[in-house]
XYZ file of N, CA and C in Angstrom:
504
model
N 169.158 122.404 111.193
C 168.381 121.853 110.087
C 169.259 121.744 108.853
N 168.932 120.786 108.009
C 169.708 120.548 106.798
C 169.078 121.299 105.624
N 169.908 121.980 104.832
C 169.394 122.715 103.678
C 169.096 121.766 102.533
N 167.969 122.002 101.839
C 167.606 121.197 100.689
C 168.304 121.687 99.429
N 168.760 122.923 99.415
C 169.494 123.447 98.270
C 170.965 123.083 98.411
N 171.732 123.197 97.337
C 173.162 122.959 97.427
C 173.813 124.169 98.076
N 174.941 123.958 98.729
C 175.516 125.025 99.534
C 176.243 126.090 98.737
N 176.897 125.747 97.628
C 177.624 126.770 96.881
C 176.693 127.468 95.900
N 176.994 128.715 95.568
C 176.133 129.509 94.697
C 176.212 129.035 93.251
N 175.103 129.205 92.524
C 175.001 128.873 91.101
C 175.338 127.416 90.807
N 174.942 126.532 91.672
C 175.117 125.100 91.430
C 173.738 124.465 91.338
N 173.698 123.266 90.778
C 172.402 122.616 90.666
C 172.532 121.115 90.858
N 171.408 120.508 91.183
C 171.304 119.060 91.340
C 170.037 118.639 90.621
N 170.100 117.567 89.840
C 168.958 117.100 89.059
C 168.576 115.696 89.511
N 167.272 115.480 89.701
C 166.738 114.186 90.082
C 165.619 113.834 89.105
N 165.632 112.592 88.602
C 164.590 112.124 87.689
C 163.898 110.937 88.345
N 162.568 110.999 88.397
C 161.779 109.881 88.915
C 160.672 109.584 87.920
N 160.190 108.339 87.929
C 159.070 107.995 87.061
C 158.131 107.066 87.811
N 156.907 107.035 87.325
C 155.882 106.173 87.911
C 155.007 105.645 86.788
N 154.491 104.426 86.956
C 153.602 103.905 85.920
C 152.321 104.720 85.856
N 151.778 104.801 84.658
C 150.507 105.486 84.478
C 149.366 104.587 84.899
N 148.168 105.134 84.818
C 146.976 104.363 85.178
C 145.845 104.782 84.266
N 144.889 103.898 84.146
C 143.671 104.190 83.409
C 142.532 104.080 84.411
N 141.777 105.134 84.528
C 140.621 105.146 85.407
C 139.450 104.586 84.613
N 139.045 103.358 84.953
C 138.005 102.673 84.195
C 136.619 103.155 84.620
N 136.379 103.282 85.917
C 135.111 103.824 86.424
C 135.413 104.733 87.598
N 134.516 105.674 87.858
C 134.620 106.486 89.063
C 134.955 107.938 88.817
N 135.548 108.280 87.692
C 135.910 109.673 87.449
C 136.864 110.192 88.509
N 137.169 111.464 88.453
C 138.120 112.020 89.407
C 137.521 112.234 90.788
N 136.238 111.923 90.942
C 135.648 111.968 92.274
C 136.301 110.947 93.200
N 137.013 109.962 92.637
C 137.667 108.961 93.489
C 138.762 109.597 94.335
N 139.123 110.838 94.039
C 140.108 111.532 94.868
C 139.531 111.866 96.240
N 138.205 111.838 96.354
C 137.545 112.051 97.637
C 137.419 110.696 98.331
N 137.797 110.608 99.604
C 137.837 109.305 100.299
C 136.539 108.505 100.278
N 135.387 109.163 100.243
C 134.120 108.426 100.293
C 133.729 107.807 98.959
N 134.438 108.105 97.890
C 134.111 107.581 96.562
C 135.054 106.454 96.167
N 134.571 105.568 95.302
C 135.383 104.448 94.842
C 135.491 104.479 93.324
N 136.427 103.722 92.812
C 136.609 103.613 91.378
C 137.446 102.392 91.067
N 137.581 102.114 89.798
C 138.390 100.998 89.340
C 139.511 101.556 88.474
N 140.750 101.264 88.862
C 141.922 101.783 88.170
C 142.792 100.616 87.736
N 143.354 100.710 86.544
C 144.239 99.679 86.006
C 145.592 100.317 85.690
N 146.670 99.694 86.130
C 148.008 100.189 85.814
C 148.338 99.847 84.360
N 149.079 100.728 83.704
C 149.504 100.513 82.320
C 151.010 100.702 82.226
N 151.600 100.274 81.114
C 153.052 100.365 80.975
C 153.528 101.787 80.688
N 152.640 102.673 80.244
C 153.024 104.062 80.001
C 153.479 104.688 81.319
N 154.467 105.553 81.248
C 155.026 106.145 82.461
C 154.982 107.659 82.399
N 154.931 108.258 83.567
C 155.103 109.695 83.729
C 156.470 109.922 84.343
N 157.094 111.019 83.970
C 158.429 111.358 84.465
C 158.402 112.758 85.058
N 159.095 112.910 86.163
C 159.296 114.221 86.770
C 160.796 114.435 86.880
N 161.247 115.551 86.359
C 162.644 115.945 86.473
C 162.663 117.166 87.387
N 163.351 117.047 88.514
C 163.413 118.143 89.470
C 164.851 118.621 89.536
N 165.035 119.878 89.203
C 166.365 120.490 89.283
C 166.342 121.521 90.395
N 167.247 121.347 91.355
C 167.378 122.277 92.468
C 168.604 123.134 92.215
N 168.396 124.437 92.207
C 169.488 125.374 91.959
C 169.544 126.364 93.106
N 170.748 126.672 93.546
C 170.928 127.719 94.544
C 171.642 128.873 93.869
N 170.996 130.014 93.904
C 171.540 131.226 93.297
C 171.713 132.266 94.392
N 172.150 133.437 94.021
C 172.259 134.523 94.988
C 170.860 134.807 95.550
N 170.720 134.908 96.851
C 169.400 135.129 97.452
C 168.721 136.399 96.935
N 167.397 136.271 96.665
C 166.600 137.429 96.231
C 165.361 137.555 97.113
N 165.430 137.081 98.289
C 164.271 137.104 99.182
C 164.159 135.768 99.882
N 163.198 135.667 100.789
C 163.086 134.471 101.605
C 162.268 133.351 101.000
N 161.551 133.602 99.906
C 160.657 132.584 99.347
C 161.419 131.593 98.473
N 160.935 130.359 98.468
C 161.435 129.333 97.560
C 160.771 129.563 96.210
N 161.558 129.698 95.150
C 161.029 129.896 93.793
C 160.802 128.531 93.152
N 159.638 128.339 92.534
C 159.291 127.051 91.919
C 158.748 127.306 90.518
N 159.272 126.565 89.548
C 158.751 126.586 88.182
C 158.311 125.173 87.835
N 157.098 125.015 87.320
C 156.598 123.716 86.873
C 156.346 123.831 85.376
N 157.119 123.074 84.606
C 157.049 123.147 83.139
C 156.465 121.853 82.604
N 155.473 121.982 81.740
C 154.867 120.841 81.065
C 155.034 121.056 79.564
N 156.163 120.599 78.986
C 156.430 120.896 77.579
C 155.422 120.283 76.616
N 154.804 119.161 76.972
C 153.829 118.547 76.075
C 152.567 119.405 75.947
N 152.256 120.162 76.975
C 151.109 121.067 76.933
C 151.552 122.508 76.692
N 152.864 122.711 76.579
C 153.437 124.042 76.372
C 152.978 125.003 77.474
N 153.113 124.550 78.732
C 152.674 125.337 79.875
C 153.801 125.507 80.881
N 153.851 126.687 81.479
C 154.795 126.989 82.551
C 154.024 127.666 83.674
N 154.142 127.100 84.862
C 153.539 127.711 86.053
C 154.663 128.120 86.988
N 154.540 129.305 87.546
C 155.571 129.854 88.430
C 154.939 130.116 89.790
N 155.633 129.672 90.844
C 155.124 129.798 92.206
C 156.218 130.303 93.132
N 155.769 130.744 94.304
C 156.671 130.991 95.429
C 156.090 130.251 96.629
N 156.992 129.736 97.466
C 156.606 129.023 98.681
C 157.254 129.732 99.855
N 156.437 130.246 100.752
C 156.941 130.900 101.957
C 155.891 130.770 103.047
N 156.337 130.510 104.254
C 155.438 130.400 105.403
C 154.297 129.418 105.145
N 154.622 128.271 104.567
C 153.664 127.192 104.280
C 152.527 127.643 103.363
N 152.818 128.607 102.486
C 151.822 129.106 101.544
C 152.395 129.089 100.139
N 151.646 128.503 99.199
C 152.033 128.469 97.792
C 151.292 129.584 97.065
N 152.049 130.445 96.379
C 151.462 131.561 95.645
C 151.846 131.431 94.179
N 150.831 131.412 93.298
C 151.075 131.305 91.858
C 151.219 132.689 91.260
N 152.221 132.842 90.398
C 152.399 134.082 89.648
C 151.242 134.177 88.662
N 150.421 135.218 88.740
C 149.242 135.300 87.868
C 149.573 135.414 86.383
N 150.812 135.754 86.034
C 151.175 135.846 84.616
C 151.562 134.493 84.030
N 151.643 133.447 84.875
C 151.988 132.119 84.369
C 150.712 131.383 83.978
N 150.846 130.118 83.569
C 149.697 129.324 83.123
C 148.625 129.262 84.213
N 147.434 128.909 83.804
C 146.280 128.875 84.704
C 146.495 127.935 85.882
N 145.688 128.141 86.909
C 145.745 127.273 88.082
C 145.551 125.822 87.673
N 146.208 124.927 88.408
C 146.035 123.490 88.211
C 146.006 122.867 89.599
N 144.808 122.508 90.047
C 144.632 122.010 91.409
C 145.450 120.757 91.674
N 145.631 119.888 90.668
C 146.396 118.657 90.876
C 147.866 118.969 91.139
N 148.444 119.840 90.318
C 149.849 120.218 90.502
C 150.027 120.960 91.818
N 149.145 121.910 92.085
C 149.296 122.736 93.281
C 149.104 121.939 94.564
N 148.153 121.012 94.583
C 147.958 120.172 95.759
C 149.176 119.283 95.991
N 149.706 118.694 94.922
C 150.905 117.843 95.053
C 152.089 118.649 95.569
N 152.276 119.859 95.055
C 153.377 120.709 95.529
C 153.238 121.032 97.009
N 152.042 121.461 97.413
C 151.829 121.840 98.814
C 152.120 120.663 99.736
N 151.569 119.481 99.436
C 151.796 118.334 100.307
C 153.266 117.911 100.319
N 153.912 117.912 99.168
C 155.328 117.527 99.120
C 156.186 118.492 99.943
N 155.924 119.777 99.818
C 156.707 120.770 100.562
C 156.416 120.699 102.057
N 155.159 120.482 102.434
C 154.828 120.340 103.855
C 155.490 119.110 104.461
N 155.493 117.998 103.725
C 156.147 116.782 104.213
C 157.651 117.007 104.351
N 158.259 117.658 103.356
C 159.700 117.940 103.428
C 160.023 118.796 104.643
N 159.243 119.830 104.865
C 159.499 120.711 106.012
C 159.223 120.007 107.336
N 158.188 119.146 107.387
C 157.904 118.387 108.614
C 159.049 117.429 108.929
N 159.738 116.982 107.883
C 160.892 116.104 108.064
C 162.166 116.859 108.404
N 162.076 118.165 108.571
C 163.229 118.957 108.975
C 163.929 119.698 107.854
N 163.409 119.613 106.661
C 164.049 120.304 105.530
C 163.888 121.817 105.670
N 164.960 122.521 105.361
C 164.943 123.980 105.300
C 165.545 124.339 103.953
N 164.853 125.154 103.179
C 165.354 125.538 101.868
C 166.287 126.723 102.007
N 167.505 126.561 101.497
C 168.506 127.621 101.580
C 168.011 128.872 100.860
N 168.365 130.059 101.354
C 167.999 131.286 100.643
C 168.509 131.226 99.202
N 167.666 131.616 98.252
C 168.047 131.594 96.839
C 167.783 130.270 96.151
N 167.147 129.313 96.843
C 166.868 128.009 96.231
C 165.727 128.142 95.217
N 165.929 127.511 94.068
C 164.917 127.484 93.007
C 164.708 126.025 92.599
N 163.442 125.618 92.532
C 163.096 124.288 92.030
C 162.510 124.453 90.636
N 163.049 123.714 89.683
C 162.465 123.665 88.341
C 162.014 122.236 88.125
N 160.721 122.058 87.905
C 160.129 120.731 87.772
C 159.583 120.602 86.366
N 160.005 119.543 85.675
C 159.482 119.271 84.334
C 158.673 117.986 84.395
N 157.445 118.030 83.854
C 156.535 116.887 83.875
C 156.270 116.431 82.449
N 156.528 115.152 82.158
C 156.243 114.603 80.833
C 155.662 113.197 80.975
N 154.863 112.815 79.975
C 154.278 111.481 79.951
C 154.605 110.793 78.646
N 154.745 109.469 78.703
C 154.981 108.703 77.481
C 153.903 108.999 76.443
N 154.287 108.917 75.171
C 153.340 109.165 74.084
C 152.115 108.264 74.152
N 152.302 107.007 74.554
C 151.173 106.086 74.527
C 150.175 106.345 75.657
N 150.471 107.277 76.545
C 149.500 107.659 77.557
C 148.436 108.578 76.952
N 148.845 109.401 76.017
C 147.942 110.344 75.349
C 147.564 109.807 73.972
N 146.450 110.258 73.448
C 146.059 109.864 72.100
C 147.018 110.497 71.100
N 147.637 109.699 70.273
C 148.561 110.182 69.245
C 148.027 109.853 67.856
N 146.732 109.598 67.767
C 146.123 109.240 66.483
C 146.462 110.266 65.401
N 146.310 111.553 65.696
C 146.562 112.585 64.682
C 148.037 112.619 64.280
N 148.922 112.311 65.223
C 150.352 112.258 64.892
C 150.619 111.113 63.910
N 150.024 109.965 64.162
C 150.219 108.809 63.290
C 149.644 109.080 61.897
N 148.432 109.607 61.842
C 147.790 109.909 60.562
C 148.614 110.937 59.792
N 149.079 111.992 60.450
C 149.848 113.044 59.775
C 151.162 112.505 59.203
N 151.708 111.473 59.821
C 152.960 110.877 59.349
C 152.719 109.721 58.386
N 151.457 109.416 58.100
C 151.131 108.323 57.189
C 151.424 106.956 57.789
N 151.382 106.855 59.117
C 151.679 105.589 59.797
C 150.384 104.870 60.147
N 150.429 103.538 60.222
C 149.225 102.789 60.601
C 148.903 103.023 62.080
N 147.668 102.786 62.437
C 147.230 102.957 63.821
C 147.507 101.674 64.601
N 148.797 101.442 64.876
C 149.228 100.233 65.587
C 150.159 100.603 66.731
N 150.316 99.680 67.666
C 151.248 99.883 68.773
C 152.673 100.050 68.294
N 153.060 99.295 67.252
C 154.425 99.404 66.723
C 154.662 100.790 66.130
N 153.672 101.324 65.419
C 153.820 102.661 64.846
C 153.897 103.710 65.952
N 153.093 103.539 66.991
C 153.132 104.451 68.127
C 154.517 104.446 68.771
N 155.093 103.255 68.924
C 156.426 103.136 69.527
C 157.509 103.784 68.671
N 157.247 103.972 67.371
C 158.255 104.566 66.486
C 158.277 106.097 66.558
N 157.278 106.707 67.187
C 157.243 108.166 67.279
C 158.335 108.675 68.220
N 158.836 109.883 67.990
C 159.799 110.470 68.934
C 159.161 110.572 70.319
N 159.935 110.396 71.386
C 159.353 110.423 72.734
C 158.860 111.813 73.120
N 157.854 111.830 73.978
C 157.340 113.048 74.621
C 156.909 114.123 73.626
N 156.155 113.713 72.607
C 155.663 114.679 71.630
C 154.741 115.691 72.287
N 154.790 116.922 71.786
C 153.808 117.910 72.211
C 152.456 117.440 71.733
N 151.439 117.793 72.481
C 150.098 117.381 72.095
C 149.628 118.200 70.916
N 148.836 117.581 70.078
C 148.333 118.221 68.854
C 147.224 119.196 69.225
N 147.434 120.458 68.892
C 146.424 121.491 69.142
C 145.935 122.015 67.806
N 144.650 121.915 67.539
C 144.060 122.475 66.331
C 144.460 121.788 65.048
N 144.808 120.503 65.089
C 145.113 119.760 63.877
C 146.523 119.984 63.357
N 147.315 120.783 64.040
C 148.682 121.069 63.581
C 149.624 119.998 64.123
N 150.532 119.502 63.268
C 151.491 118.494 63.704
C 152.605 119.183 64.491
N 152.764 118.815 65.740
C 153.807 119.389 66.588
C 154.931 118.391 66.748
N 156.155 118.863 66.726
C 157.310 117.972 66.860
C 157.950 118.108 68.196
């Protein structure tokens, strides 16, 4: 079997992928169930996933996984062993969407013959374009008009505004 981690110790590999965002016009998240329908429209806003694979000195048989969402200021920590994903209870709250995606991706990788080298750590960073989220408070706080051009002038991947505070 081929190892998914790099072979030498303390090395890393980074992969960046993106996908267009979508707007769910009708149907709610129940459309995730096969018997339900909805109407979805693709938008130019994109989501990005940065996956860094690092091989360190082995500390056990489990694959270590960190999922970081800097816009929400959240970090989730998991271990993957024997086709089971376990969340560290001291990390951010459960997220069924992230956890389901991780489980299916790892199962598909393993079904394809992937074996994670001992000491492999995955660090996944998830970010979305500013125009995917409401940035009204950011624009108002900066004295900018509520226009697409003003939105495009904001720094990329702003943290979301919590409690009326301007986050940079």
